Rosetta silent file (secondary structure, phi, psi, omega in degrees, C-alpha in Angstrom):
SEQUENCE: XXXXXXXXXXXXXXXXXXXXXXXXXXXXXXXXXXXXXXXXXXXXXXXXXXXXXXXXXXXXXXXXXXXXXXXXXXXXXXXXXXXXXXXXXXXXXXXXXXXXXXXXXXXXXXXXXXXXXXXXXXXXXXXXXXXXXXXXXXXXXXXXXXXXXXXXXXXXXXXXXXXXXXXXXXXXXXXXXXXXXXXXXXXXXXXXXXXXXXXXXXXXXXXXXXXXXXXXXXXXXXXXXXXXXXXXXXXXXXXXXXXXXXXXXXXXXXXXXXXXXXXXXXXXXXXXX
SCORE:     score description
SCORE:     0.000 S_00000001
   1 L     0.000  118.704 -178.341   66.564  149.426   65.664 S_00000001
   2 L   -58.548  146.594  175.901   63.077  150.595   64.618 S_00000001
   3 L   -77.358   64.925  178.977   60.701  147.768   63.591 S_00000001
   4 L   -75.502  149.227  178.555   60.199  148.553   60.022 S_00000001
   5 L  -127.198  131.854  -24.420   58.740  145.774   57.577 S_00000001
   6 L   -58.034  177.495  172.617   60.920  144.582   55.767 S_00000001
   7 L   -64.179  127.386  176.984   64.136  145.723   57.616 S_00000001
   8 L   -68.399  141.249  173.046   65.360  148.752   55.547 S_00000001
   9 L   -51.718  124.002  164.623   68.772  148.251   53.939 S_00000001
  10 L    87.515   10.568  175.711   71.699  149.541   55.907 S_00000001
  11 L   -88.763   12.053  177.197   69.809  149.848   59.058 S_00000001
  12 L   102.059    5.170 -179.094   72.205  147.938   61.289 S_00000001
  13 L   -69.684  133.078 -169.738   70.748  144.354   60.780 S_00000001
  14 L   -76.720  139.639  172.417   73.915  142.107   61.272 S_00000001
  15 L    82.225    7.004 -172.176   75.344  140.512   58.001 S_00000001
  16 L   -83.024  120.059 -174.997   73.050  142.733   55.853 S_00000001
  17 L   -70.139  -17.627 -167.069   74.824  143.308   52.506 S_00000001
  18 L   -87.102  135.561  161.969   72.747  145.970   51.418 S_00000001
  19 L  -114.258  165.129  179.880   72.648  149.920   51.695 S_00000001
  20 L   -65.504    8.810 -178.867   69.857  152.323   50.883 S_00000001
  21 L  -104.590   -5.342  173.245   71.685  153.081   47.637 S_00000001
  22 L   -57.687  123.918 -176.168   71.339  149.213   46.406 S_00000001
  23 L   -77.499  137.000 -177.537   69.286  149.007   43.397 S_00000001
  24 L  -107.035  138.842 -177.703   66.211  147.069   43.613 S_00000001
  25 L   -79.392  137.048  179.612   64.683  144.619   40.916 S_00000001
  26 L  -107.039  -32.956 -175.072   60.985  145.317   40.297 S_00000001
  27 L  -154.832  177.814 -172.977   60.365  142.468   37.783 S_00000001
  28 H   -60.139  -25.640  174.202   62.097  139.469   36.025 S_00000001
  29 H   -69.554  -46.766 -173.709   63.824  141.839   33.544 S_00000001
  30 H   -72.614  -36.549  171.621   65.348  143.963   36.111 S_00000001
  31 H   -53.437  -62.134  167.361   66.586  140.957   38.040 S_00000001
  32 H   -28.594  -71.660 -170.922   68.345  139.766   34.691 S_00000001
  33 H   -56.108  -39.687  173.066   69.955  143.164   34.428 S_00000001
  34 H   -72.949  -30.354  179.832   71.010  143.690   37.767 S_00000001
  35 H   -78.964  -25.592  173.994   72.588  140.223   38.335 S_00000001
  36 H   -76.681  -36.764  165.338   74.451  140.487   35.050 S_00000001
  37 H   -56.669  -46.723  179.184   75.937  143.596   36.039 S_00000001
  38 H   -68.074  -30.727  175.012   77.199  142.395   39.337 S_00000001
  39 H   -76.150  -38.767 -179.874   78.497  139.308   37.759 S_00000001
  40 H   -70.196  -27.251 -178.044   80.368  141.128   34.906 S_00000001
  41 H   -77.473  -20.709  179.534   81.719  143.506   37.627 S_00000001
  42 L    69.863   36.287 -179.469   82.979  140.312   39.588 S_00000001
  43 L  -119.573   85.225  172.852   81.429  141.809   42.639 S_00000001
  44 H   -58.753  -30.844 -176.075   79.739  138.972   45.043 S_00000001
  45 H   -72.775  -46.955  179.351   79.063  141.453   47.576 S_00000001
  46 H   -60.533  -40.239 -179.003   77.142  143.671   45.307 S_00000001
  47 H   -64.193  -33.286  167.493   75.390  140.872   44.060 S_00000001
  48 H   -64.670  -39.261  171.802   74.283  139.716   47.317 S_00000001
  49 H   -58.530  -58.837 -174.361   73.159  143.100   48.191 S_00000001
  50 H   -57.392  -35.755  171.987   70.949  143.195   45.266 S_00000001
  51 H   -59.384  -50.079 -171.673   69.524  139.871   46.089 S_00000001
  52 L   -71.353    1.100  171.032   68.500  140.852   49.516 S_00000001
  53 L  -128.451   17.751 -165.410   66.198  143.704   48.138 S_00000001
  54 L   -71.427  138.361  167.401   64.594  141.974   45.108 S_00000001
  55 L  -137.254   31.610 -173.657   60.791  142.670   44.895 S_00000001
  56 L   -73.380  -21.782  174.739   60.203  141.104   41.455 S_00000001
  57 L  -106.822  108.058 -166.211   57.717  138.431   42.588 S_00000001
  58 H   -66.700  -36.793 -177.233   54.591  140.186   44.070 S_00000001
  59 H   -65.494  -48.716 -177.509   53.219  136.874   45.800 S_00000001
  60 H   -56.995  -43.541 -172.399   56.444  136.222   47.521 S_00000001
  61 H   -70.635  -35.267  176.105   56.885  139.820   48.627 S_00000001
  62 H   -76.048  -16.513  179.858   53.574  140.022   50.116 S_00000001
  63 H   -75.733  -45.489 -168.987   53.801  136.484   51.851 S_00000001
  64 H   -69.152  -31.939  179.272   57.199  137.172   53.228 S_00000001
  65 H   -76.484  -38.942  176.335   56.159  140.455   54.491 S_00000001
  66 H   -64.451  -34.475 -176.040   52.835  139.404   55.968 S_00000001
  67 H   -67.414  -53.618 -168.421   54.723  136.429   58.026 S_00000001
  68 H   -48.350  -43.784  179.728   57.151  139.229   59.182 S_00000001
  69 H   -66.599  -49.900 -170.291   54.398  141.174   60.302 S_00000001
  70 H   -84.660  -53.761  170.873   52.041  138.615   62.046 S_00000001
  71 L    79.928  168.261  178.512   55.100  136.442   63.304 S_00000001
  72 L  -104.506  151.112  173.097   54.823  132.990   65.166 S_00000001
  73 H   -32.649  -54.390 -168.016   53.753  133.103   68.771 S_00000001
  74 H   -79.972  -11.759  172.323   57.025  131.998   70.011 S_00000001
  75 H  -115.742    9.229 -174.682   58.958  134.770   68.139 S_00000001
  76 L   -54.466  -14.051  178.309   56.517  137.618   68.651 S_00000001
  77 L   -90.434   -6.193 -172.928   58.998  139.669   70.548 S_00000001
  78 L  -107.497  153.874  179.049   61.386  139.586   67.791 S_00000001
  79 L   -87.023  146.052  176.272   61.892  141.604   64.541 S_00000001
  80 L   -95.015  155.068  177.206   61.713  139.590   61.403 S_00000001
  81 L   -64.327  -53.037  176.543   64.050  140.132   58.459 S_00000001
  82 L    60.672   24.764 -179.635   61.248  139.965   55.824 S_00000001
  83 L  -129.281 -179.512  174.665   63.343  140.464   52.871 S_00000001
  84 L   -76.292  134.482  177.635   65.021  137.735   50.193 S_00000001
  85 L   -94.621  114.802 -176.801   67.744  135.990   52.013 S_00000001
  86 L   -63.611  174.205  173.468   71.130  136.224   50.066 S_00000001
  87 L   -69.310  155.983  175.986   73.601  133.726   49.466 S_00000001
  88 E  -150.394  161.067  177.831   76.265  133.221   52.239 S_00000001
  89 E   128.760 -153.528 -162.215   79.569  131.693   53.270 S_00000001
  90 L   -74.468  121.769  167.033   83.138  131.331   51.940 S_00000001
  91 L   -61.504  -21.951  176.611   83.648  133.494   48.737 S_00000001
  92 L  -122.956   64.759 -164.685   86.119  131.028   47.436 S_00000001
  93 L   -77.428  153.276  177.070   83.894  128.024   48.560 S_00000001
  94 L  -116.569   -5.424  163.653   84.805  124.598   47.280 S_00000001
  95 E  -126.826  134.604  173.874   81.337  123.021   48.322 S_00000001
  96 E  -107.515  133.476  177.088   78.176  124.734   47.179 S_00000001
  97 E  -119.260  139.551  179.786   75.185  123.812   49.047 S_00000001
  98 E  -128.534  123.193  165.591   71.625  124.647   47.334 S_00000001
  99 E   -99.808 -172.305 -178.919   68.576  124.626   48.921 S_00000001
 100 L   -84.310  -76.021 -172.792   65.002  125.216   47.992 S_00000001
 101 L  -158.185  169.166 -174.552   64.090  128.531   49.622 S_00000001
 102 L   -65.688  148.359  165.181   64.112  130.375   53.065 S_00000001
 103 L   -75.866  148.832 -168.156   61.674  129.056   55.767 S_00000001
 104 L   -67.305  -40.205 -175.273   58.875  131.506   56.684 S_00000001
 105 L  -114.774   16.045  173.370   60.213  131.596   60.389 S_00000001
 106 L  -104.977 -105.498  178.522   63.676  130.527   59.788 S_00000001
 107 H   -56.593  -35.610  174.328   65.587  132.685   57.081 S_00000001
 108 H   -51.849  -33.785 -168.527   62.729  134.851   56.769 S_00000001
 109 H   -93.825  -47.321 -176.901   62.862  135.626   60.403 S_00000001
 110 H  -106.973   -1.872  172.942   66.760  135.895   60.797 S_00000001
 111 L    91.086   -5.912 -167.360   68.157  136.942   57.458 S_00000001
 112 L  -139.079  140.453 -172.940   70.396  133.893   56.834 S_00000001
 113 L   -67.124  128.773 -179.193   69.504  130.742   54.952 S_00000001
 114 L    70.970   16.480 -177.472   68.802  127.695   57.067 S_00000001
 115 L  -119.730  119.100  157.359   69.087  129.717   60.372 S_00000001
 116 L   108.917   18.553  172.329   66.897  129.897   63.374 S_00000001
 117 L  -123.255  178.005  178.734   64.693  126.672   62.372 S_00000001
 118 H   -83.170  -16.890  165.891   64.805  122.854   63.108 S_00000001
 119 H   -61.054  -57.356 -173.345   65.842  122.268   59.432 S_00000001
 120 H   -68.489  -24.565 -179.667   68.941  124.373   60.062 S_00000001
 121 H   -56.201  -46.265 -175.344   69.406  122.838   63.444 S_00000001
 122 H   -73.573  -58.055  177.624   69.966  119.400   61.947 S_00000001
 123 H   -45.053  -58.496 -178.207   71.907  120.749   58.827 S_00000001
 124 H   -66.381  -26.449  170.686   74.432  122.937   60.588 S_00000001
 125 H   -67.916  -33.311  179.021   75.134  119.997   63.132 S_00000001
 126 H   -68.659  -45.660 -179.376   76.027  117.729   60.395 S_00000001
 127 H   -50.882  -53.516 -178.668   77.990  120.553   58.742 S_00000001
 128 H   -61.688  -42.656  174.669   79.908  121.143   61.808 S_00000001
 129 H   -64.370  -26.391 -172.624   80.667  117.344   62.336 S_00000001
 130 L   -91.077   -5.900 -177.049   81.865  117.396   58.822 S_00000001
 131 L    88.118   -1.979 -175.879   84.157  120.263   58.919 S_00000001
 132 L  -109.010   20.500  166.567   82.326  122.540   57.042 S_00000001
 133 E  -152.033  149.123 -166.422   80.934  125.061   59.746 S_00000001
 134 L   -87.651  -10.740  177.184   82.698  126.505   62.630 S_00000001
 135 L  -128.005  162.382 -177.388   79.717  126.037   64.996 S_00000001
 136 L  -100.350   11.798 -177.694   77.150  123.198   65.369 S_00000001
 137 L  -128.825  139.447  160.227   74.219  125.767   65.706 S_00000001
 138 L  -130.170  107.550 -165.096   73.181  128.732   63.485 S_00000001
 139 L  -106.061  -25.255 -173.223   70.583  130.697   65.287 S_00000001
 140 L  -174.101  150.490  178.885   70.601  134.175   63.964 S_00000001
 141 L   -52.063  134.018  179.037   72.673  136.565   61.828 S_00000001
 142 L    88.022    3.914 -166.984   75.938  137.849   63.761 S_00000001
 143 L   -96.400   11.089  173.840   75.975  134.786   66.053 S_00000001
 144 L    91.464   -5.788  173.368   79.561  133.912   64.885 S_00000001
 145 L   -61.858  131.052  166.718   78.632  131.034   62.734 S_00000001
 146 L  -145.816  146.999 -177.469   80.680  130.681   59.601 S_00000001
 147 E   -88.534  134.258 -174.022   80.992  128.236   56.831 S_00000001
 148 L  -102.316  110.548  169.316   84.494  126.613   56.030 S_00000001
 149 L    65.749   24.967  176.872   85.197  126.169   52.512 S_00000001
 150 E  -140.646  159.074  172.175   81.483  126.238   51.806 S_00000001
 151 E  -141.699  152.294 -171.065   78.683  128.411   50.631 S_00000001
 152 E  -110.936  121.171 -173.300   75.128  128.359   51.066 S_00000001
 153 E  -136.258  167.931 -174.538   72.458  129.466   48.432 S_00000001
 154 E  -127.133  151.448  171.059   68.700  128.983   47.830 S_00000001
 155 L   -72.929  -31.403 -173.891   67.054  128.468   44.223 S_00000001
 156 L  -126.811  127.950 -176.482   64.237  130.917   45.350 S_00000001
 157 L   -92.632    7.823 -177.159   65.600  133.702   47.799 S_00000001
 158 L  -116.337  148.022  177.694   62.052  134.555   49.314 S_00000001
 159 L   -74.613  132.949  175.324   60.112  132.233   51.763 S_00000001
 160 L   -94.712  154.096  173.149   57.195  130.958   49.814 S_00000001
 161 H   -58.630  132.718 -178.201   53.636  130.077   50.846 S_00000001
 162 H    47.049   33.460  167.297   53.553  126.397   52.207 S_00000001
 163 H    58.682   34.012  166.381   57.281  126.155   51.146 S_00000001
 164 L  -121.849  101.232 -176.183   56.118  125.903   47.370 S_00000001
 165 L   -78.305  139.371  172.969   57.609  128.387   44.848 S_00000001
 166 L   -73.876  149.873  177.246   55.739  128.729   41.470 S_00000001
 167 H   -53.335  -39.598  177.627   57.581  127.844   38.494 S_00000001
 168 H   -44.947  -57.014 -163.727   57.342  131.523   37.342 S_00000001
 169 H   -75.913  -24.899  170.895   58.814  132.739   40.629 S_00000001
 170 H   -68.600  -52.206 -172.290   61.921  129.906   40.387 S_00000001
 171 H   -67.782  -25.395  161.064   62.629  131.173   37.015 S_00000001
 172 H   -54.074  -56.312 -178.026   62.380  134.916   37.831 S_00000001
 173 H   -72.250   -7.746  178.848   64.946  134.268   40.670 S_00000001
 174 H   -52.937  -33.001  179.385   67.271  132.082   38.434 S_00000001
 175 H   -70.680  -35.923  171.712   69.524  134.748   37.217 S_00000001
 176 H   -55.278  -36.203  173.911   70.569  135.538   40.994 S_00000001
 177 H   -75.315  -40.715  169.322   71.554  132.025   41.209 S_00000001
 178 H   -57.768  -46.724 -178.261   73.406  131.833   37.926 S_00000001
 179 H   -59.809  -41.723 -170.117   75.333  135.074   38.729 S_00000001
 180 H   -80.534  -33.553  165.741   76.271  133.848   42.021 S_00000001
 181 H   -61.747  -39.708 -175.236   77.524  130.597   40.610 S_00000001
 182 H   -54.407  -38.626 -171.630   79.581  132.376   37.975 S_00000001
 183 H   -90.101   -4.141  167.500   81.414  134.219   40.585 S_00000001
 184 H  -127.201   21.746  179.354   82.403  131.367   42.691 S_00000001
 185 L   -58.318  -37.856 -165.649   82.593  128.434   39.835 S_00000001
 186 L   -70.290   -1.010  174.666   86.469  128.923   40.001 S_00000001
 187 L  -129.879   -7.065 -172.821   86.697  127.323   43.153 S_00000001
 188 L   -79.509  146.759  179.258   83.734  125.165   43.701 S_00000001
 189 L  -121.032  -35.826 -168.659   84.216  121.208   43.373 S_00000001
 190 E  -129.412  130.052  172.758   81.139  119.890   44.924 S_00000001
 191 E  -115.945  119.829  171.004   77.443  121.042   44.702 S_00000001
 192 E  -106.990  133.647 -169.899   75.313  119.508   47.118 S_00000001
 193 E  -112.395  101.758  174.937   71.444  119.724   46.331 S_00000001
 194 E   -80.392   77.602  178.977   69.184  119.616   49.175 S_00000001
 195 L   103.105  174.616 -174.290   66.042  117.902   47.756 S_00000001
 196 H   -60.393  -28.660  169.905   64.605  117.575   44.298 S_00000001
 197 H   -73.140  -29.137  175.089   63.789  121.085   43.693 S_00000001
 198 H   -75.668  -21.225  179.869   67.084  122.246   44.297 S_00000001
 199 H   -80.331  -25.796  172.677   68.480  119.402   42.057 S_00000001
 200 H   -66.512  -44.050 -176.727   66.170  120.753   39.330 S_00000001
 201 H   -72.092  -25.056 -179.513   67.401  124.210   39.766 S_00000001
 202 H   -64.177  -36.635 -172.704   70.997  123.190   39.598 S_00000001
 203 H   -51.993  -56.665 -179.964   70.888  122.252   35.699 S_00000001
 204 H   -64.016  -29.777  173.290   70.239  125.748   34.414 S_00000001
 205 H   -55.910  -42.592 -176.397   72.632  127.281   36.878 S_00000001
 206 H   -81.861  -20.832  174.352   75.363  124.792   35.590 S_00000001
 207 H   -67.733  -44.178 -177.701   74.240  125.300   31.859 S_00000001
 208 H   -55.189  -37.769 -167.899   74.594  129.112   32.415 S_00000001
 209 L   -92.607    6.497 -177.263   78.307  128.594   33.420 S_00000001
 210 L    98.331   -1.504  168.286   79.058  126.403   30.408 S_00000001
 211 L   -59.655  131.952 -170.409   78.712  123.065   31.823 S_00000001
 212 L   -84.468  120.691  169.404   77.557  120.360   29.263 S_00000001
 213 L   -85.832  146.440 -177.328   74.189  118.941   30.879 S_00000001
 214 L   -84.629  158.156  170.137   73.610  115.243   30.344 S_00000001
 215 L  -117.865  104.443    1.786   70.485  114.095   28.311 S_00000001
 216 L   -67.936  156.127 -178.089   68.405  112.764   29.866 S_00000001
 217 L   -76.331  139.047  166.950   69.002  114.592   33.077 S_00000001
 218 L   -51.149  146.092  173.512   69.866  112.133   36.122 S_00000001
 219 L   -77.413  135.221 -179.374   67.287  111.604   38.431 S_00000001
 220 L   -58.304  138.240  160.342   67.367  113.122   41.997 S_00000001
 221 L  -156.017  165.296  177.661   67.839  110.663   44.865 S_00000001
 222 L   -64.216  125.016 -162.395   69.560  110.610   48.278 S_00000001
 223 L    79.689  -11.353  169.165   73.213  109.880   47.325 S_00000001
 224 L   -52.008  128.801  174.820   72.862  110.578   43.782 S_00000001
 225 E  -117.361  143.659 -179.895   76.230  111.525   42.128 S_00000001
 226 E  -131.284  142.981  160.228   76.779  113.011   38.820 S_00000001
 227 E   -96.814  121.635 -166.548   80.264  114.054   37.615 S_00000001
 228 E  -129.204  125.616 -178.868   80.453  116.946   35.214 S_00000001
 229 L   -74.018  138.476  168.317   83.767  117.886   33.275 S_00000001
 230 L   -65.911  147.715 -177.558   84.373  121.713   33.623 S_00000001
 231 L   -68.002  165.604 -169.228   84.152  123.851   30.612 S_00000001
 232 L   -70.060  138.378  178.875   87.434  124.487   28.931 S_00000001
 233 L    84.732    6.040  177.706   89.960  126.755   31.029 S_00000001
 234 L   -94.663   -5.042  170.952   87.727  126.554   34.149 S_00000001
 235 L   108.416 -154.197 -168.522   89.673  124.083   36.113 S_00000001
 236 L   -81.818 -177.463 -171.993   88.559  120.475   37.216 S_00000001
 237 L   -75.265  178.746 -171.450   85.484  118.796   37.224 S_00000001
 238 E  -128.666  134.317  178.313   82.510  119.323   39.430 S_00000001
 239 E   -87.839  113.468  178.005   80.648  116.635   41.572 S_00000001
 240 E   -95.028  120.244  174.156   76.798  116.992   41.930 S_00000001
 241 E  -107.227  132.956  170.505   75.465  115.214   45.060 S_00000001
 242 E   -89.084  135.349  162.803   71.661  114.515   45.796 S_00000001
 243 E  -139.878  132.561  171.002   70.680  114.804   49.433 S_00000001
 244 L   -43.255  146.525 -178.938   67.246  114.515   50.888 S_00000001
 245 L   -71.600  138.977 -174.352   66.059  118.013   52.361 S_00000001
 246 L   -89.010   53.205  171.274   66.505  117.939   56.202 S_00000001
 247 L   -61.835  163.889 -179.137   62.816  119.304   56.447 S_00000001
 248 H   -59.931  -47.526 -170.671   60.905  118.806   59.679 S_00000001
 249 H   -56.357  -44.676 -165.273   58.821  116.097   57.907 S_00000001
 250 H   -72.965  -40.421  177.513   61.865  114.159   56.536 S_00000001
 251 H   -63.186  -33.466 -179.303   63.684  114.411   59.812 S_00000001
 252 H   -91.777  -29.322  175.552   60.747  113.481   61.997 S_00000001
 253 H   -84.896  -21.328 -165.122   59.717  110.432   59.760 S_00000001
 254 L    88.408    4.953  173.227   63.231  109.152   59.440 S_00000001
 255 L   -62.660  -48.900  171.864   63.571  109.780   55.672 S_00000001
 256 L  -126.537  149.382 -175.975   66.690  111.477   56.449 S_00000001
 257 L  -124.767  156.463 -179.451   68.887  111.019   59.619 S_00000001
 258 H   -49.731  -27.705 -179.525   71.816  112.842   60.889 S_00000001
 259 H   -78.333  -36.932  169.370   73.874  109.877   59.685 S_00000001
 260 H   -59.488  -34.895  168.073   72.582  110.088   56.198 S_00000001
 261 H   -66.617  -41.049  176.461   73.561  113.744   56.167 S_00000001
 262 H   -54.936  -51.736 -169.191   76.890  113.197   57.553 S_00000001
 263 H   -53.354  -43.421 -169.253   77.408  110.430   54.712 S_00000001
 264 H   -82.332  -41.944 -172.307   76.649  113.141   51.959 S_00000001
 265 H   -89.860   -8.361  163.186   78.790  116.024   53.590 S_00000001
 266 H   -81.784  -31.978  172.123   81.807  113.835   54.363 S_00000001
 267 H   -62.997  -40.781  174.592   81.560  112.603   50.777 S_00000001
 268 H   -67.106  -31.781 -173.208   81.377  116.271   49.785 S_00000001
 269 H   -83.691  -28.806  169.280   84.174  117.339   51.962 S_00000001
 270 H   -62.164  -52.156  175.764   86.448  114.377   50.652 S_00000001
 271 H   -76.104  -18.357  173.622   85.906  115.137   47.208 S_00000001
 272 H   -69.713  -33.000 -176.133   86.334  118.841   47.537 S_00000001
 273 L   -78.608    0.000    0.000   89.610  118.299   49.040 S_00000001
């Protein structure tokens, strides 16, 4: 595969959902249009394809592609994905795992959320122990890993500088998240929010699907739980769970431990069942 930056859609990258014909959103209005079209069509694969080629946020596009070109010393021999990282996992997921954004040298390198970095190492080990992942590691797209009854998404699909998306970038990306949730909400029973940013992003997503959002909004915390009644005709209730983000800073300082992650995902697995 030639090393083009970013990786051209349809060029053979494992698990790439897009083709050269996939439409590309160039601004917030086009994100709304393209996300809504895929949602109306009920086409989850097309939605993730459109997510994976989005260019609506100039700062994020510049950063993710700069990182892909410069690379980290330990990954200099590897090609980087350098594109938005789409949602991934079970199309009929009962557990939805919502994170902040791809890591510059994790998902932005591998093309799969929480894959190829230390945060992902800790996260997938817990998911495996709790029966939500087939393997204890997630190293690269096409490595045989799969989620079991779970789906993983990010509030912002591009790696942001210093892991901090701007509010406008979060809002521009929100239609991708809302559309993806609309296409899996029929099966989702539990939403696990990894960190406060994901917790805040979950409320507009839920509201867009017809859920009544509590006022005031419940505060984020590790182990926080909120039960939301499903809109009429949509099935059973949804449990929202808070979980500290498995960032390197949090895991190195002990703010979140493997046992703490296991507690949350075991709870999610029980509630989803």
